[in-house]
PDB file of C-alpha atoms in Angstrom:
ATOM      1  CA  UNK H   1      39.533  50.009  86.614  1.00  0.00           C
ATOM      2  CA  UNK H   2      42.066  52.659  86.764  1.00  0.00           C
ATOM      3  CA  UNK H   3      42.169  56.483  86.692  1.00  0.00           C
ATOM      4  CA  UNK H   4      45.172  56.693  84.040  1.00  0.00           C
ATOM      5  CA  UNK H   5      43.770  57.971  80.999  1.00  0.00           C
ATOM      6  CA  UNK H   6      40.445  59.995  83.258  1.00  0.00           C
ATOM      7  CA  UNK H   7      39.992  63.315  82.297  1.00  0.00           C
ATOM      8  CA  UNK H   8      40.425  65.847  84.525  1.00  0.00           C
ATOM      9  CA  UNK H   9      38.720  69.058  85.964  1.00  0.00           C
ATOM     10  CA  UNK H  10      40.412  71.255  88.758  1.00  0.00           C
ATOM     11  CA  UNK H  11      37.445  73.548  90.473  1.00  0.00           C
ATOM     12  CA  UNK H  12      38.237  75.852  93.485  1.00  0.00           C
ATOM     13  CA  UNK H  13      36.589  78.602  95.247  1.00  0.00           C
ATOM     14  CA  UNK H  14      36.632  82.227  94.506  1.00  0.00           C
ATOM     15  CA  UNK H  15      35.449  85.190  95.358  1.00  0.00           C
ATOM     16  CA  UNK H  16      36.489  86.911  92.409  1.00  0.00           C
ATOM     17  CA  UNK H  17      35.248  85.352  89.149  1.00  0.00           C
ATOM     18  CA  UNK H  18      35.753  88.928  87.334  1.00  0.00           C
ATOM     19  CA  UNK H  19      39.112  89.633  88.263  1.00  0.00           C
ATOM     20  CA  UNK H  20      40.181  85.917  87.370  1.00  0.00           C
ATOM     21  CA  UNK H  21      39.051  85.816  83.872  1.00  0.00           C
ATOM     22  CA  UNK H  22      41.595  88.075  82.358  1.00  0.00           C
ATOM     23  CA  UNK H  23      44.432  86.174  84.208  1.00  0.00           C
ATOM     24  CA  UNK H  24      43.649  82.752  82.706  1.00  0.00           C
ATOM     25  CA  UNK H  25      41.647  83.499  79.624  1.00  0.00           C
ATOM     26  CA  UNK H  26      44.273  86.727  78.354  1.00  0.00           C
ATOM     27  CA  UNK H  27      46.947  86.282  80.077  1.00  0.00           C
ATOM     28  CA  UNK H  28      47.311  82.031  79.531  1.00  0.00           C
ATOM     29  CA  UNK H  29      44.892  81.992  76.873  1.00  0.00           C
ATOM     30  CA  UNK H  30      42.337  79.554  77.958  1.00  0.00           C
ATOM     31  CA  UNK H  31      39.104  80.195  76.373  1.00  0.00           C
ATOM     32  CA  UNK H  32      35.655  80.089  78.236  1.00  0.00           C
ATOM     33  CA  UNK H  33      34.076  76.720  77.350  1.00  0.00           C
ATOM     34  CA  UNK H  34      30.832  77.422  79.959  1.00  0.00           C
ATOM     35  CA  UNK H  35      29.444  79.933  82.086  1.00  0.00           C
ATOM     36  CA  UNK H  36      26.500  79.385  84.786  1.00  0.00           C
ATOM     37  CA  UNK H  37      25.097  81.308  87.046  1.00  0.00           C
ATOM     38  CA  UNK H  38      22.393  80.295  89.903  1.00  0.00           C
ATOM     39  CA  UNK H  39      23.316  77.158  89.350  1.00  0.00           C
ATOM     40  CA  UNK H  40      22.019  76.982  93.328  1.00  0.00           C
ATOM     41  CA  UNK H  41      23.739  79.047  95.562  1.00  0.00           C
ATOM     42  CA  UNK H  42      26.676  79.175  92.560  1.00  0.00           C
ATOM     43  CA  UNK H  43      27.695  81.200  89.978  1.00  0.00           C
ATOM     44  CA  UNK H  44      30.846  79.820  88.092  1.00  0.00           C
ATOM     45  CA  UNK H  45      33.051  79.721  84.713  1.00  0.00           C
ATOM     46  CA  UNK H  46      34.721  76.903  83.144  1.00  0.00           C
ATOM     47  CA  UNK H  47      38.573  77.502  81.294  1.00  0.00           C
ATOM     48  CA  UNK H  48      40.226  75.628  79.151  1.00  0.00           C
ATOM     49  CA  UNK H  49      41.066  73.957  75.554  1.00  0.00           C
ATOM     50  CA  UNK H  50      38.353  72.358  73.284  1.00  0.00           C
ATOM     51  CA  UNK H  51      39.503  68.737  73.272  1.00  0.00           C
ATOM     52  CA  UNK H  52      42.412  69.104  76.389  1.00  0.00           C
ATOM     53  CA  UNK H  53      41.738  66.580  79.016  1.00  0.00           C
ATOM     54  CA  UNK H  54      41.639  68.980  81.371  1.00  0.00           C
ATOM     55  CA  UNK H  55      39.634  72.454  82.024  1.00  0.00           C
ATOM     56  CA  UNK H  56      39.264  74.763  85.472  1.00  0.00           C
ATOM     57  CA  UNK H  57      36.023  75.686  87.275  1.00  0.00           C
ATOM     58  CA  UNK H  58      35.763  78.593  89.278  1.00  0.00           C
ATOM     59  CA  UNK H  59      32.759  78.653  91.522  1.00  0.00           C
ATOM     60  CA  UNK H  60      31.339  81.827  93.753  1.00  0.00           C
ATOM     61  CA  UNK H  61      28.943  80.513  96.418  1.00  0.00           C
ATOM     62  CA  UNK H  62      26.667  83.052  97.482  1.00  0.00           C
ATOM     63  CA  UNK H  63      26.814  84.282 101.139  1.00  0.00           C
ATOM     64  CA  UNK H  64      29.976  82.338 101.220  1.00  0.00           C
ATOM     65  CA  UNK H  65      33.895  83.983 101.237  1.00  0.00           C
ATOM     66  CA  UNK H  66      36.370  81.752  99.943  1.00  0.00           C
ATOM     67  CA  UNK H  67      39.113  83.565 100.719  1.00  0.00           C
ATOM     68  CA  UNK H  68      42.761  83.728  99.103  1.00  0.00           C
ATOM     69  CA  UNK H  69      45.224  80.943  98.903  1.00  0.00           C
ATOM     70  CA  UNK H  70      46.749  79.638 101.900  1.00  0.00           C
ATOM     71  CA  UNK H  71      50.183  79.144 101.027  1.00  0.00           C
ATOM     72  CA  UNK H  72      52.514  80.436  97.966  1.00  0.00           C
ATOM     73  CA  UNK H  73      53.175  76.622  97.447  1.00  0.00           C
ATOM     74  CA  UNK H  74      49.665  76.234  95.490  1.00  0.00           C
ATOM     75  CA  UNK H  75      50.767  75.960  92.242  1.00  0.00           C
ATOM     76  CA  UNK H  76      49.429  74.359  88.537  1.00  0.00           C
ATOM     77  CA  UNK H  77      51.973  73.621  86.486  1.00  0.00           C
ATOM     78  CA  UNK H  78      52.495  73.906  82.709  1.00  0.00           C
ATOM     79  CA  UNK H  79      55.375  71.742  81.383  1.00  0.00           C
ATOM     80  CA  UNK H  80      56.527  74.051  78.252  1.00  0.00           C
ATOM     81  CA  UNK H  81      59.491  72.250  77.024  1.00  0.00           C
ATOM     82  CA  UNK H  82      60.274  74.139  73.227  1.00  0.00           C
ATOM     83  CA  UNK H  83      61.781  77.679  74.532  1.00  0.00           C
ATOM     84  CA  UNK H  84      59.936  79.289  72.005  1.00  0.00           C
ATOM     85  CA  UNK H  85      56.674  78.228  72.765  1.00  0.00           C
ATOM     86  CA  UNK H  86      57.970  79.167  76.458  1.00  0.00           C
ATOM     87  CA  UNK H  87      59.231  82.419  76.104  1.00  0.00           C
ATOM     88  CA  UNK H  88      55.797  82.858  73.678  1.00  0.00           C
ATOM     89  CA  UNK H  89      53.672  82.095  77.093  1.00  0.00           C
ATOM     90  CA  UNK H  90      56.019  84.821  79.165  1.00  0.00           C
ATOM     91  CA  UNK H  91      55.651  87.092  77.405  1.00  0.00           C
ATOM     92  CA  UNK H  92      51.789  86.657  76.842  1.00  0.00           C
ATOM     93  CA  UNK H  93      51.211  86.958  80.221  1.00  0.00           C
ATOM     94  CA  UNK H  94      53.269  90.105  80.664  1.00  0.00           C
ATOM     95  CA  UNK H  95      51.677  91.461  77.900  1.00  0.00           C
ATOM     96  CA  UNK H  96      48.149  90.964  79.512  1.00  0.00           C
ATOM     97  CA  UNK H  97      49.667  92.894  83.164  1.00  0.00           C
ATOM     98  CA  UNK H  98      50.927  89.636  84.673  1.00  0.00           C
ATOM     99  CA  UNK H  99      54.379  90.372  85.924  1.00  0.00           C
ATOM    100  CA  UNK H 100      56.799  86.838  86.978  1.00  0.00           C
ATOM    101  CA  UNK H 101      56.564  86.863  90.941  1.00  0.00           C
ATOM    102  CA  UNK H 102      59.747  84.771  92.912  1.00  0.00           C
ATOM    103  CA  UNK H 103      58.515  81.172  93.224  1.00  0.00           C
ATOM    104  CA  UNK H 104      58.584  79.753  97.132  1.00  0.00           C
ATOM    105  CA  UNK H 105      60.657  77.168  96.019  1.00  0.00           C
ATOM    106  CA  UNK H 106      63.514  78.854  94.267  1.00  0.00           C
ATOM    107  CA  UNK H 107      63.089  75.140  92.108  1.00  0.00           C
ATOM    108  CA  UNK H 108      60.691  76.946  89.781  1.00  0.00           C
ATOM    109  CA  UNK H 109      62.878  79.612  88.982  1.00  0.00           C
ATOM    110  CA  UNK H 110      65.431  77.536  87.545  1.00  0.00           C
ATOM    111  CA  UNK H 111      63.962  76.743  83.840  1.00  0.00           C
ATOM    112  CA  UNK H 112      60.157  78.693  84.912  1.00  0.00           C
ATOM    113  CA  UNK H 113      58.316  81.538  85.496  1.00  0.00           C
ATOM    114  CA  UNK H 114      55.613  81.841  88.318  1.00  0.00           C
ATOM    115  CA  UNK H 115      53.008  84.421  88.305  1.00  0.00           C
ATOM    116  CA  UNK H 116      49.998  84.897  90.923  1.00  0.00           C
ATOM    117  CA  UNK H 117      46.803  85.134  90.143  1.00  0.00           C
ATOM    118  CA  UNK H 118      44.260  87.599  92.052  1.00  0.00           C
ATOM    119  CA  UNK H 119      43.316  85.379  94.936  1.00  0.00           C
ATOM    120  CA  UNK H 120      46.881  84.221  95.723  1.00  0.00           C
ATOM    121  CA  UNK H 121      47.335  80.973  93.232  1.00  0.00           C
ATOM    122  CA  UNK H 122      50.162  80.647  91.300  1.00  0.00           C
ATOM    123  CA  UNK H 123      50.684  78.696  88.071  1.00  0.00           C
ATOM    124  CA  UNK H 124      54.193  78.048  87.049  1.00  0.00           C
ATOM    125  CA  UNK H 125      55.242  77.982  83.112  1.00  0.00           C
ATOM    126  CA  UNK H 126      58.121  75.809  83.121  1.00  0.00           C
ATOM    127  CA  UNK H 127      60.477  75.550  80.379  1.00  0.00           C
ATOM    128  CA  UNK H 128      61.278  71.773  80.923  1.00  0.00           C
ATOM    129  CA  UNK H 129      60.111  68.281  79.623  1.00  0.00           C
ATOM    130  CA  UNK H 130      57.681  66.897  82.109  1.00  0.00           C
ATOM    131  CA  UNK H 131      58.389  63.791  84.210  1.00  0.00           C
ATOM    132  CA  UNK H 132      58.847  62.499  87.310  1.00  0.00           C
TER     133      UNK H 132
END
């Protein structure tokens, strides 16, 4: 048995759950697909695409500080290869208050746009095919 076709959820800490919500759900235009809170000692929100093998989870322990990203390196990435569809994702999240920050690898600025999110992660829109 292999992991190749698995679906996939990325979950991290935050302490922010608030100020991350208009970042992915306006800005890349994720929708909320589930909420909890008290869930234990955790309150969290789910983002993504009905039907996308993927989603995020952000989680907020209580009594617990998660702290901002340790390095500008941490970075999802979002292989837009049509420049319209591209430029279409820019601009979204400029028009929602997110302004293009210099990637730490000056790699992503060639065909991409990186942008930070309020505890210090950055997501990359690149305007490329994806592959190895």
């Amino acid at each position: 048995m292999t992991i190749e076709n698995a679906t996939i959820r990325i979950a991290r800490p935050t302490d922010n759950l608030d100020d991350l919500l208009p970042f992915y759900r306006d800005g890349l235009g994720f929708q909320v697909l589930y909420e909890f809170g008290g869930h234990g000692d955790f309150d969290g929100i789910m983002l993504g695409h009905p039907g996308a093998p993927y989603h995020l989870e952000f989680t907020k322990a209580h009594g617990h500080t998660a702290r901002r990203a340790p390095t500008e390196d941490n970075l999802l990435v979002f292989y837009l290869p049509e420049p319209e569809r591209f430029d279409a994702a820019v601009q979204r999240m400029c028009g929602a208050g997110f302004d293009p920050v210099g990637a730490f690898n000056a790699y992503w600025d060639v065909k991409g746009a990186t942008f930070e999110d309020p505890d210090g992660y950055r997501i990359v829109l690149q305007n490329a095919a994806w592959g190895v």
